[in-house]
Short mmCIF file of C-alpha atoms in Angstrom, two decimals:
data_model
loop_
_atom_site.label_atom_id
_atom_site.label_comp_id
_atom_site.label_asym_id
_atom_site.label_seq_id
_atom_site.Cartn_x
_atom_site.Cartn_y
_atom_site.Cartn_z
CA MET A 1 103.78 105.81 84.94
CA LYS A 2 106.27 105.22 87.37
CA GLN A 3 103.90 104.73 90.14
CA HIS A 4 102.18 102.22 87.89
CA LEU A 5 105.20 100.28 87.35
CA SER A 6 106.03 100.38 91.10
CA VAL A 7 102.56 98.56 91.88
CA LEU A 8 103.72 95.87 89.27
CA GLY A 9 106.98 95.84 90.86
CA LEU A 10 105.28 95.32 94.39
CA PHE A 11 103.64 92.13 93.13
CA ALA A 12 106.81 90.91 91.41
CA ARG A 13 108.90 91.54 94.42
CA SER A 14 106.41 89.66 96.46
CA SER A 15 106.27 86.41 94.37
CA LEU A 16 108.62 86.33 91.48
CA LEU A 17 111.62 84.61 93.11
CA ARG A 18 109.38 82.03 94.34
CA VAL A 19 107.51 81.75 90.94
CA LEU A 20 111.16 81.26 89.20
CA ALA A 21 112.11 78.79 91.86
CA VAL A 22 109.13 76.60 91.08
CA LEU A 23 109.72 76.81 87.35
CA LEU A 24 113.34 75.74 88.02
CA ALA A 25 112.12 72.91 90.08
CA MET A 26 109.64 71.97 87.65
CA GLY A 27 112.14 72.04 84.84
CA GLY A 28 114.75 70.08 86.82
CA ALA A 29 112.45 67.36 87.81
CA GLU A 30 111.16 66.91 84.15
CA ILE A 31 114.61 66.99 82.67
CA PHE A 32 115.80 64.38 85.25
CA PHE A 33 112.87 62.06 84.91
CA PHE A 34 112.84 62.45 81.07
CA GLY A 35 116.67 61.67 80.84
CA ARG A 36 116.14 58.50 82.91
CA ALA A 37 113.11 57.29 80.86
CA LEU A 38 115.00 58.13 77.68
CA ARG A 39 117.93 55.94 78.95
CA GLU A 40 115.74 53.03 79.94
CA ALA A 41 113.95 53.18 76.70
CA LEU A 42 117.24 53.16 74.64
CA VAL A 43 118.57 50.25 76.65
CA ALA A 44 115.35 48.30 75.93
CA TYR A 45 115.35 49.31 72.17
CA ARG A 46 119.04 48.05 71.98
CA ALA A 47 118.34 45.04 73.64
CA ASP A 48 115.59 44.68 71.40
CA ILE A 49 112.91 44.21 74.27
CA GLY A 50 110.70 46.75 72.47
CA ASN A 51 110.40 50.35 71.36
CA GLY A 52 107.08 51.14 72.79
CA LEU A 53 108.46 54.19 74.80
CA LEU A 54 110.20 55.39 71.99
CA THR A 55 108.35 58.34 70.90
CA PRO A 56 108.74 61.80 72.48
CA GLU A 57 105.13 62.19 73.45
CA ARG A 58 104.96 58.78 75.24
CA LEU A 59 108.32 59.47 77.05
CA LEU A 60 106.70 62.75 78.24
CA ASP A 61 103.54 60.80 79.18
CA TYR A 62 105.99 58.27 81.22
CA THR A 63 107.94 61.06 82.71
CA ALA A 64 104.29 62.56 84.13
CA VAL A 65 105.09 66.05 82.70
CA ASN A 66 101.46 66.92 83.17
CA VAL A 67 101.80 66.17 86.91
CA TRP A 68 104.76 68.45 87.25
CA PHE A 69 103.12 71.08 85.30
CA ALA A 70 99.85 70.69 87.42
CA ALA A 71 102.07 70.84 90.63
CA ALA A 72 103.94 74.06 89.49
CA PHE A 73 100.44 75.60 88.34
CA LEU A 74 99.05 75.02 91.95
CA LEU A 75 101.87 76.56 93.62
CA ILE A 76 102.14 79.44 91.52
CA THR A 77 98.45 79.91 92.01
CA LEU A 78 99.05 80.21 95.54
CA PHE A 79 101.95 82.42 95.19
CA LEU A 80 100.02 84.73 93.12
CA CYS A 81 97.04 84.79 95.64
CA LEU A 82 98.92 85.71 98.75
CA PRO A 83 100.42 89.17 97.86
CA GLY A 84 97.95 91.65 98.86
CA CYS A 85 96.25 89.58 101.38
CA GLU A 86 96.09 90.69 104.99
CA PHE A 87 98.00 87.87 106.44
CA GLY A 88 100.31 89.31 109.15
CA ALA A 89 99.60 93.16 108.14
CA HIS A 90 96.79 95.18 107.04
CA THR A 91 98.24 96.13 103.61
CA GLY A 92 94.86 97.71 102.69
CA TYR A 93 95.83 100.64 104.69
CA THR A 94 98.63 101.33 102.51
CA LEU A 95 97.17 100.38 99.17
CA ARG A 96 94.06 102.70 99.85
CA ARG A 97 96.51 105.69 100.19
CA LEU A 98 98.68 105.19 97.15
CA SER A 99 98.96 107.74 94.35
CA VAL A 100 96.95 105.38 92.11
CA SER A 101 93.50 103.96 92.97
CA GLU A 102 92.83 100.63 94.55
CA ASN A 103 91.17 99.76 91.03
CA THR A 104 94.39 100.47 89.32
CA VAL A 105 96.23 98.35 91.81
CA PHE A 106 93.62 95.35 91.17
CA LEU A 107 94.21 96.01 87.23
CA TRP A 108 98.06 95.70 87.72
CA GLN A 109 97.77 92.74 89.82
CA THR A 110 95.68 91.05 87.02
CA VAL A 111 98.17 91.95 84.53
CA TYR A 112 101.01 90.61 86.48
CA ASN A 113 99.16 87.38 87.26
CA ILE A 114 98.31 86.96 83.59
CA LEU A 115 102.14 87.58 82.77
CA ILE A 116 103.14 84.85 85.20
CA TYR A 117 100.61 82.18 84.02
CA LEU A 118 102.07 83.05 80.37
CA LEU A 119 105.49 82.51 81.77
CA LEU A 120 104.56 79.10 83.23
CA ALA A 121 102.95 78.10 80.01
CA ALA A 122 105.97 79.30 77.96
CA ALA A 123 108.54 77.77 80.27
CA GLN A 124 106.50 74.16 79.94
CA THR A 125 106.41 74.69 76.32
CA LEU A 126 110.18 75.51 76.13
CA ILE A 127 111.07 72.52 78.46
CA SER A 128 109.02 70.17 76.32
CA TYR A 129 110.41 71.52 73.01
CA GLY A 130 113.95 70.88 74.44
CA LEU A 131 113.19 67.53 75.90
CA CYS A 132 111.87 66.60 72.13
CA LEU A 133 115.08 67.91 70.68
CA TRP A 134 116.99 65.89 73.12
CA TYR A 135 114.99 62.90 72.24
CA THR A 136 115.69 63.51 68.36
CA ALA A 137 119.44 63.88 69.22
CA ALA A 138 119.56 60.96 71.39
CA VAL A 139 117.63 58.01 69.57
CA PRO A 140 118.91 56.18 66.44
CA ALA A 141 118.11 57.80 63.32
CA GLU A 142 115.62 55.40 62.03
CA LEU A 143 113.32 56.72 64.99
CA VAL A 144 113.36 60.12 63.91
CA SER A 145 111.92 62.21 61.03
CA ASN A 146 111.93 65.97 60.51
CA GLN A 147 108.28 65.67 61.48
CA THR A 148 108.89 64.14 65.05
CA VAL A 149 108.81 67.10 67.23
CA PHE A 150 105.92 68.73 65.11
CA LEU A 151 103.97 65.33 65.62
CA ALA A 152 104.55 65.23 69.22
CA PHE A 153 103.09 68.61 69.69
CA TYR A 154 99.79 67.29 67.87
CA ARG A 155 99.75 64.08 69.52
CA SER A 156 100.46 64.81 73.12
CA GLU A 157 97.62 66.43 74.80
CA LEU A 158 99.50 68.70 77.10
CA LEU A 159 101.80 69.94 74.35
CA HIS A 160 98.87 70.49 72.01
CA ALA A 161 97.01 72.23 74.93
CA LEU A 162 100.20 74.48 75.46
CA LEU A 163 100.86 75.24 71.81
CA PRO A 164 97.64 74.41 69.90
CA LEU A 165 99.21 75.33 66.51
CA ALA A 166 96.13 75.68 63.89
CA ASP A 167 93.54 74.84 66.54
CA LEU A 168 91.72 78.24 66.83
CA ALA A 169 89.12 76.99 69.51
CA LEU A 170 92.09 75.92 71.73
CA TRP A 171 93.74 79.41 71.31
CA ILE A 172 90.56 80.97 72.33
CA ARG A 173 89.97 78.76 75.19
CA ASN A 174 93.67 79.37 76.47
CA LEU A 175 93.22 83.00 76.29
CA LEU A 176 89.94 82.77 78.30
CA LEU A 177 91.69 80.59 80.86
CA LEU A 178 94.50 83.05 81.14
CA PHE A 179 92.39 85.98 81.63
CA SER A 180 90.19 84.11 84.05
CA LEU A 181 93.04 82.87 86.15
CA GLY A 182 94.83 86.15 86.28
CA LEU A 183 91.52 88.04 87.15
CA ALA A 184 90.45 85.30 89.66
CA ALA A 185 93.87 85.23 91.40
CA ALA A 186 93.75 89.16 91.78
CA LEU A 187 90.14 88.96 92.93
CA PHE A 188 91.25 86.70 95.90
CA PRO A 189 93.33 89.33 97.86
CA CYS A 190 91.22 92.03 96.90
CA LYS A 191 88.18 90.51 98.56
CA GLN A 192 90.16 89.16 101.42
CA ARG A 193 91.21 92.76 102.34
CA GLU A 194 87.46 93.56 102.72
CA ARG A 195 86.75 90.17 104.62
CA ARG A 196 84.89 88.67 101.87
CA TYR A 197 85.32 85.36 100.22
CA SER A 198 86.34 84.78 96.76
CA GLY A 199 85.37 81.40 95.34
CA SER A 200 86.33 81.88 91.75
CA ILE A 201 89.95 80.90 92.05
CA ILE A 202 89.01 77.99 94.20
CA ALA A 203 86.51 76.71 91.47
CA LEU A 204 88.83 77.52 88.57
CA VAL A 205 92.09 75.70 89.52
CA PRO A 206 90.42 72.22 89.45
CA ALA A 207 88.52 73.11 86.39
CA THR A 208 91.50 74.21 84.56
CA LEU A 209 93.27 71.15 85.68
CA LEU A 210 90.39 69.15 84.28
CA VAL A 211 89.96 70.88 80.80
CA PHE A 212 93.50 71.85 80.11
CA GLU A 213 94.86 68.64 78.69
CA ARG A 214 92.66 67.79 75.71
CA GLY A 215 93.01 66.29 72.07
CA ILE A 216 92.06 67.89 68.79
CA GLY A 217 88.47 68.86 67.98
CA GLU A 218 86.88 68.83 71.56
CA PHE A 219 85.27 72.16 71.22
CA GLY A 220 83.15 71.46 74.31
CA HIS A 221 85.96 72.40 76.71
CA THR A 222 86.20 75.73 74.88
CA ALA A 223 82.67 76.23 75.81
CA ILE A 224 83.45 75.17 79.37
CA ALA A 225 86.25 77.80 79.56
CA ALA A 226 83.98 80.41 78.33
CA CYS A 227 81.53 79.77 81.04
CA ILE A 228 84.26 79.73 83.58
CA CYS A 229 85.62 83.01 82.23
CA LEU A 230 81.81 84.53 82.55
CA MET A 231 81.65 83.19 86.12
CA VAL A 232 84.68 85.00 87.29
CA VAL A 233 83.83 88.18 85.46
CA CYS A 234 80.40 88.05 87.12
CA GLU A 235 82.15 87.79 90.45
CA TRP A 236 84.53 90.85 89.39
CA VAL A 237 81.68 92.94 88.26
CA SER A 238 79.40 92.08 91.32
CA PHE A 239 82.17 93.02 93.50
CA ALA A 240 83.12 96.22 91.84
CA LEU A 241 79.34 97.05 92.04
CA VAL A 242 79.14 96.47 95.77
CA ARG A 243 82.45 98.28 96.42
CA GLY A 244 81.03 100.99 94.18
CA ASP A 245 77.84 101.08 96.31
CA GLY A 246 79.92 101.25 99.49
CA GLU A 247 81.93 104.31 98.19
CA GLY A 248 78.69 105.82 97.03
CA GLY A 249 77.20 105.47 100.34
CA GLU A 250 80.33 106.89 102.05
CA GLU A 251 80.03 110.09 100.09
CA ALA A 252 76.21 110.30 100.62
CA GLU A 253 76.86 109.78 104.21
CA GLU A 254 79.43 112.54 104.02
CA HIS A 255 77.18 115.07 102.58
CA ALA A 256 74.40 114.14 104.65
CA MET B 1 94.39 122.44 109.65
CA LEU B 2 92.65 119.12 110.13
CA GLU B 3 89.08 119.77 110.95
CA ILE B 4 86.49 117.10 112.04
CA THR B 5 82.86 118.21 112.43
CA HIS B 6 79.96 116.36 114.04
CA LEU B 7 81.38 113.02 113.20
CA ILE B 8 79.04 110.03 113.72
CA LYS B 9 80.21 106.44 113.16
CA SER B 10 78.09 103.53 114.00
CA PHE B 11 78.86 99.61 113.64
CA GLY B 12 75.27 98.27 113.38
CA THR B 13 73.26 99.77 116.16
CA GLN B 14 76.49 100.57 118.31
CA ARG B 15 77.41 104.17 118.19
CA ALA B 16 81.12 104.24 118.12
CA LEU B 17 81.70 107.94 117.61
CA ASP B 18 79.11 110.38 118.68
CA ASP B 19 79.20 113.79 117.41
CA VAL B 20 82.66 114.24 117.69
CA SER B 21 84.12 117.74 116.64
CA LEU B 22 87.83 118.24 116.69
CA THR B 23 90.25 120.66 115.06
CA LEU B 24 94.10 119.74 114.68
CA PRO B 25 96.25 122.60 113.60
CA GLN B 26 99.60 122.08 112.25
CA GLY B 27 102.63 121.64 114.27
CA GLN B 28 101.21 119.86 117.41
CA ILE B 29 101.90 116.73 119.23
CA VAL B 30 98.45 115.62 120.39
CA GLY B 31 97.61 112.71 122.60
CA LEU B 32 94.63 110.63 122.18
CA PHE B 33 93.74 108.92 125.26
CA GLY B 34 90.60 106.66 126.07
CA ALA B 35 89.85 103.24 127.53
CA ASN B 36 89.71 100.23 125.13
CA GLY B 37 86.73 100.58 122.78
CA ALA B 38 86.34 104.27 123.45
CA GLY B 39 86.55 105.08 119.83
CA LYS B 40 90.34 106.10 119.15
CA THR B 41 91.01 103.72 116.32
CA THR B 42 87.68 104.22 114.84
CA LEU B 43 88.42 108.16 114.82
CA MET B 44 91.80 107.71 113.17
CA LYS B 45 90.33 105.05 110.52
CA SER B 46 87.45 107.59 109.69
CA ILE B 47 89.96 110.39 109.32
CA LEU B 48 91.89 108.40 106.84
CA GLY B 49 88.57 107.29 104.96
CA PHE B 50 88.64 103.79 105.77
CA HIS B 51 85.34 103.79 107.42
CA PRO B 52 82.32 105.53 106.04
CA TYR B 53 80.70 108.05 108.46
CA HIS B 54 78.23 110.98 108.82
CA GLY B 55 79.79 114.32 109.38
CA GLN B 56 82.60 116.11 108.00
CA ILE B 57 86.17 115.80 107.93
CA THR B 58 88.37 118.46 105.98
CA LEU B 59 92.10 119.13 105.48
CA ASP B 60 92.42 122.83 104.99
CA GLY B 61 88.93 123.16 103.95
CA ALA B 62 88.90 120.27 101.35
CA PRO B 63 87.44 116.77 102.10
CA ILE B 64 90.05 114.02 102.32
CA THR B 65 90.26 112.29 98.86
CA PRO B 66 92.97 110.23 97.01
CA LYS B 67 94.32 113.77 96.12
CA ASN B 68 95.34 114.96 99.42
CA ILE B 69 95.51 111.65 101.39
CA SER B 70 99.11 111.68 101.06
CA ARG B 71 99.27 114.55 103.64
CA LEU B 72 98.17 111.98 106.18
CA SER B 73 100.25 109.03 107.16
CA PHE B 74 99.32 106.29 109.45
CA ALA B 75 101.16 104.01 111.83
CA THR B 76 99.05 101.05 113.27
CA SER B 77 100.06 98.25 115.76
CA GLU B 78 98.00 96.18 113.21
CA HIS B 79 100.89 97.11 110.78
CA SER B 80 100.36 98.30 107.06
CA PHE B 81 103.38 97.37 105.51
CA PHE B 82 104.02 94.41 102.96
CA PRO B 83 105.58 91.48 105.04
CA ASN B 84 107.31 89.85 101.97
CA LEU B 85 109.03 92.86 101.20
CA THR B 86 112.23 94.05 102.60
CA ALA B 87 112.86 97.67 104.16
CA ALA B 88 114.66 98.83 101.06
CA ALA B 89 111.99 97.73 98.65
CA HIS B 90 109.44 99.46 101.05
CA ARG B 91 111.47 102.76 100.57
CA ASP B 92 111.57 102.40 96.82
CA PHE B 93 107.87 101.69 96.50
CA TYR B 94 106.94 104.47 98.82
CA ARG B 95 109.32 106.90 97.15
CA GLU B 96 107.13 106.56 93.99
CA HIS B 97 103.84 107.09 95.62
CA PHE B 98 104.67 109.79 98.31
CA PRO B 99 106.44 112.48 96.53
CA ARG B 100 107.72 114.05 99.72
CA PHE B 101 109.17 110.80 100.92
CA SER B 102 112.30 111.57 103.09
CA ASP B 103 115.10 109.42 101.92
CA LYS B 104 117.44 111.19 104.56
CA ARG B 105 114.94 110.44 107.47
CA PHE B 106 114.46 107.08 106.42
CA ARG B 107 118.07 106.30 106.42
CA VAL B 108 118.74 107.98 109.83
CA LEU B 109 115.99 106.25 111.43
CA MET B 110 116.73 102.87 109.96
CA ASP B 111 120.17 103.55 111.32
CA PHE B 112 119.14 104.43 114.78
CA PHE B 113 116.75 101.78 115.16
CA GLU B 114 119.60 99.27 113.53
CA LEU B 115 116.95 97.63 111.25
CA PRO B 116 118.18 95.40 108.54
CA ALA B 117 117.45 96.95 104.98
CA HIS B 118 117.50 93.72 102.96
CA LYS B 119 115.58 91.31 104.99
CA PRO B 120 111.76 90.57 104.49
CA LEU B 121 109.65 92.29 107.16
CA ARG B 122 108.03 89.02 107.88
CA SER B 123 111.47 87.90 109.70
CA PHE B 124 111.60 91.21 112.05
CA SER B 125 110.47 90.91 115.70
CA THR B 126 107.23 92.57 116.80
CA GLY B 127 109.35 95.39 118.08
CA GLN B 128 111.26 95.85 115.11
CA LYS B 129 107.88 95.75 113.05
CA ASN B 130 106.60 98.31 115.11
CA GLN B 131 109.71 100.33 114.64
CA PHE B 132 109.58 100.17 111.12
CA GLU B 133 105.61 100.88 110.85
CA VAL B 134 106.49 104.31 112.50
CA ILE B 135 109.55 104.96 110.35
CA LEU B 136 107.22 104.50 107.33
CA ALA B 137 104.73 106.88 108.83
CA LEU B 138 107.30 109.46 109.51
CA CYS B 139 109.30 109.44 106.19
CA GLN B 140 106.24 109.99 104.02
CA GLY B 141 106.43 113.92 104.05
CA ALA B 142 102.86 113.84 105.67
CA ASP B 143 101.59 116.84 107.53
CA TYR B 144 99.63 114.80 109.86
CA ILE B 145 100.88 111.69 111.16
CA LEU B 146 98.51 109.37 112.79
CA MET B 147 99.79 106.75 115.25
CA ASP B 148 97.45 104.25 116.60
CA GLU B 149 99.14 102.31 119.43
CA PRO B 150 102.30 102.15 117.65
CA PHE B 151 104.40 100.79 120.33
CA ALA B 152 102.40 97.85 121.60
CA GLY B 153 105.18 95.22 122.04
CA ASN B 154 108.01 97.33 122.47
CA ASP B 155 110.10 97.56 125.64
CA ILE B 156 110.62 100.65 127.73
CA PHE B 157 113.98 101.36 126.47
CA ASN B 158 112.79 101.28 122.92
CA ARG B 159 110.01 103.45 123.56
CA GLU B 160 112.10 106.11 125.34
CA ASP B 161 114.55 106.07 122.60
CA PHE B 162 111.68 106.62 120.19
CA TYR B 163 110.04 109.60 122.12
CA LYS B 164 113.49 111.44 121.90
CA VAL B 165 113.84 110.87 118.16
CA LEU B 166 110.27 111.93 117.60
CA LEU B 167 110.90 115.26 119.45
CA GLY B 168 114.18 115.82 117.48
CA ILE B 169 113.23 115.17 113.77
CA LEU B 170 109.62 116.67 113.73
CA GLU B 171 109.39 119.70 111.48
CA PRO B 172 107.42 122.53 112.74
CA HIS B 173 104.56 121.86 110.27
CA GLU B 174 104.14 118.28 111.28
CA THR B 175 101.33 117.24 113.60
CA VAL B 176 101.10 113.81 115.40
CA LEU B 177 97.90 112.53 116.71
CA LEU B 178 99.17 109.60 119.01
CA SER B 179 96.74 107.19 120.50
CA THR B 180 98.21 105.30 123.34
CA HIS B 181 97.58 103.99 126.83
CA LEU B 182 101.13 104.85 128.08
CA ILE B 183 99.84 108.09 129.45
CA GLU B 184 102.83 108.70 131.84
CA GLU B 185 105.49 107.94 129.27
CA VAL B 186 104.14 110.52 126.66
CA SER B 187 102.90 113.25 129.25
CA ASP B 188 106.16 115.06 128.92
CA PHE B 189 106.19 115.67 125.27
CA ILE B 190 102.73 115.93 124.07
CA GLY B 191 101.35 119.39 123.87
CA ARG B 192 97.74 118.80 124.05
CA ALA B 193 95.50 115.96 125.13
CA VAL B 194 92.19 114.81 123.74
CA LEU B 195 90.11 112.50 125.78
CA ILE B 196 87.60 110.06 124.20
CA ARG B 197 84.94 108.18 126.14
CA HIS B 198 82.18 106.09 124.68
CA GLY B 199 82.65 107.70 121.32
CA LYS B 200 82.44 111.23 122.69
CA ILE B 201 85.29 113.71 123.20
CA VAL B 202 85.05 114.51 126.91
CA GLY B 203 88.27 116.18 127.41
CA ASP B 204 90.53 118.66 125.30
CA VAL B 205 93.36 120.30 127.21
CA THR B 206 96.74 121.76 126.37
CA ALA B 207 100.13 121.07 128.34
CA GLU B 208 99.94 124.83 129.31
CA GLN B 209 96.46 124.72 130.76
CA LEU B 210 97.47 121.79 132.79
CA GLU B 211 100.50 123.48 133.90
CA GLU B 212 98.60 126.56 134.92
CA GLU B 213 96.29 124.28 136.88
CA GLY B 214 99.00 122.38 138.44
CA LYS B 215 97.69 119.19 137.46
CA SER B 216 99.27 116.23 135.98
CA LEU B 217 98.10 114.63 132.83
CA THR B 218 97.21 111.40 134.75
CA ALA B 219 95.26 113.48 137.31
CA TYR B 220 93.45 115.33 134.55
CA ILE B 221 92.39 112.03 132.71
CA LYS B 222 91.27 110.34 136.03
CA GLU B 223 89.19 113.25 137.01
CA THR B 224 87.67 113.62 133.52
CA TYR B 225 86.95 109.82 133.42
CA HIS B 226 85.44 110.28 136.83
CA TYR B 227 87.94 107.42 137.86
CA ARG B 228 87.13 106.19 141.48
CA ASN B 229 90.17 105.39 143.45
CA ASP B 230 88.04 103.33 146.04
CA ARG B 231 86.53 100.90 143.44
CA VAL B 232 89.20 98.29 143.83
CA LEU B 233 89.17 98.58 147.61
CA ARG B 234 85.34 98.22 147.56
CA VAL B 235 85.33 95.13 145.43
CA LEU B 236 87.97 93.48 147.67
CA GLU B 237 85.95 94.27 150.84
CA ASP B 238 82.77 93.01 149.17
CA MET B 239 84.50 89.76 148.31
CA SER B 240 85.73 89.37 151.88
CA GLU B 241 82.54 90.06 153.35
CA GLU B 242 80.90 87.48 151.17
CA ASP B 243 83.67 85.06 152.15
CA ARG B 244 82.79 85.66 156.11
CA LEU B 245 79.01 84.77 155.25
#
């Protein structure tokens, strides 16, 4: 088991600090801009100019939380794709000689990627929840009810996508996207080591950004996510088969 | 014993290794010499299973598989480490995967080459990267250490240091297969020289045989390679004749 954990550790050591830095930057930016927007909205409310911004979901939209989240997602995807790639060294020479197989390395990289994407989603959910709590503490009592945060998570497309509550289709879509992203980000270095090109992650990133934010009841997006997932799995299977053929061929040649 | 029998490796229609047979017993330092493209790297990569091939390569009678691959280590000028990891992180990682990893040797060599333990390898100079690559190969506890041009980019002092250290630390059961163009430099410490040309083994001689024949390694290689001393002179003469005309 130690060997397996060390492979997980290899990927963590290669990217975890960068990922944490991105999450910190994302959180910092969102808190800063949300605070500024909240102050401006409160000034406007007190001056009786209007209270158009005074719901947490509108403030979050105004803060462009989705843009910060998308930027963090892009950077993290980049950091997950790089470890294991042969840029500057032929890491494949080492990975092929480990006490665990290259398939196991691939599996652990997929698991690690999924955990990191989960961390990103969890961080964004917690930051958003914290911002909502900040809102409830900062605004006048007449603007707040005990349903304010709950409603924000229903009304905001980003928050609802992150925490779909009773929306089962969205939970399924999120799981499919999570699995596809983790797999595609692990396929990229794996294929790069064999001088092959992996298109999945390139297609998956914009597709995820397009379908991730959505309102209630849009089941079509779950179907799109399922198609994406199927595409990534197909690439994985075809790669495994080609590699399997190569290994088989090698053995056959050896015994020839 | 590492035994290579009738090894054939082709890239498309080009035959990179042509019926190579070679036996490497434990406890030798073997120099592998040949011109660029002669097949040195292909031979090493075939031994390690990185290339599919025809023929047979066995380690103590057994084919090389993930079960016994840890008995072979590889140092290459292409580098096989993880650039984002520190030297210390490499030590921890290799320790888990190579049960015979020598912490002591790692520490001694890191101190000797004065390499930083907590800086990512991507920040190392080329010479330091080569040194670290060699350190990793020497510390894995492998019986057969394959080195492919490990000093490309290192200065002469660095290389001299390394040769001395290598001779000092190798255990009697460890075999080094060293591919290099630096014939003069390694001639004093290799015990055997294998020559490869156009994918074929064209020479295989021990240091004792050379001593008995009173030949230097360079002379032997030139002779085996049919090196013509007058080649350059003839080209220069031809050119000057053309100029005159």
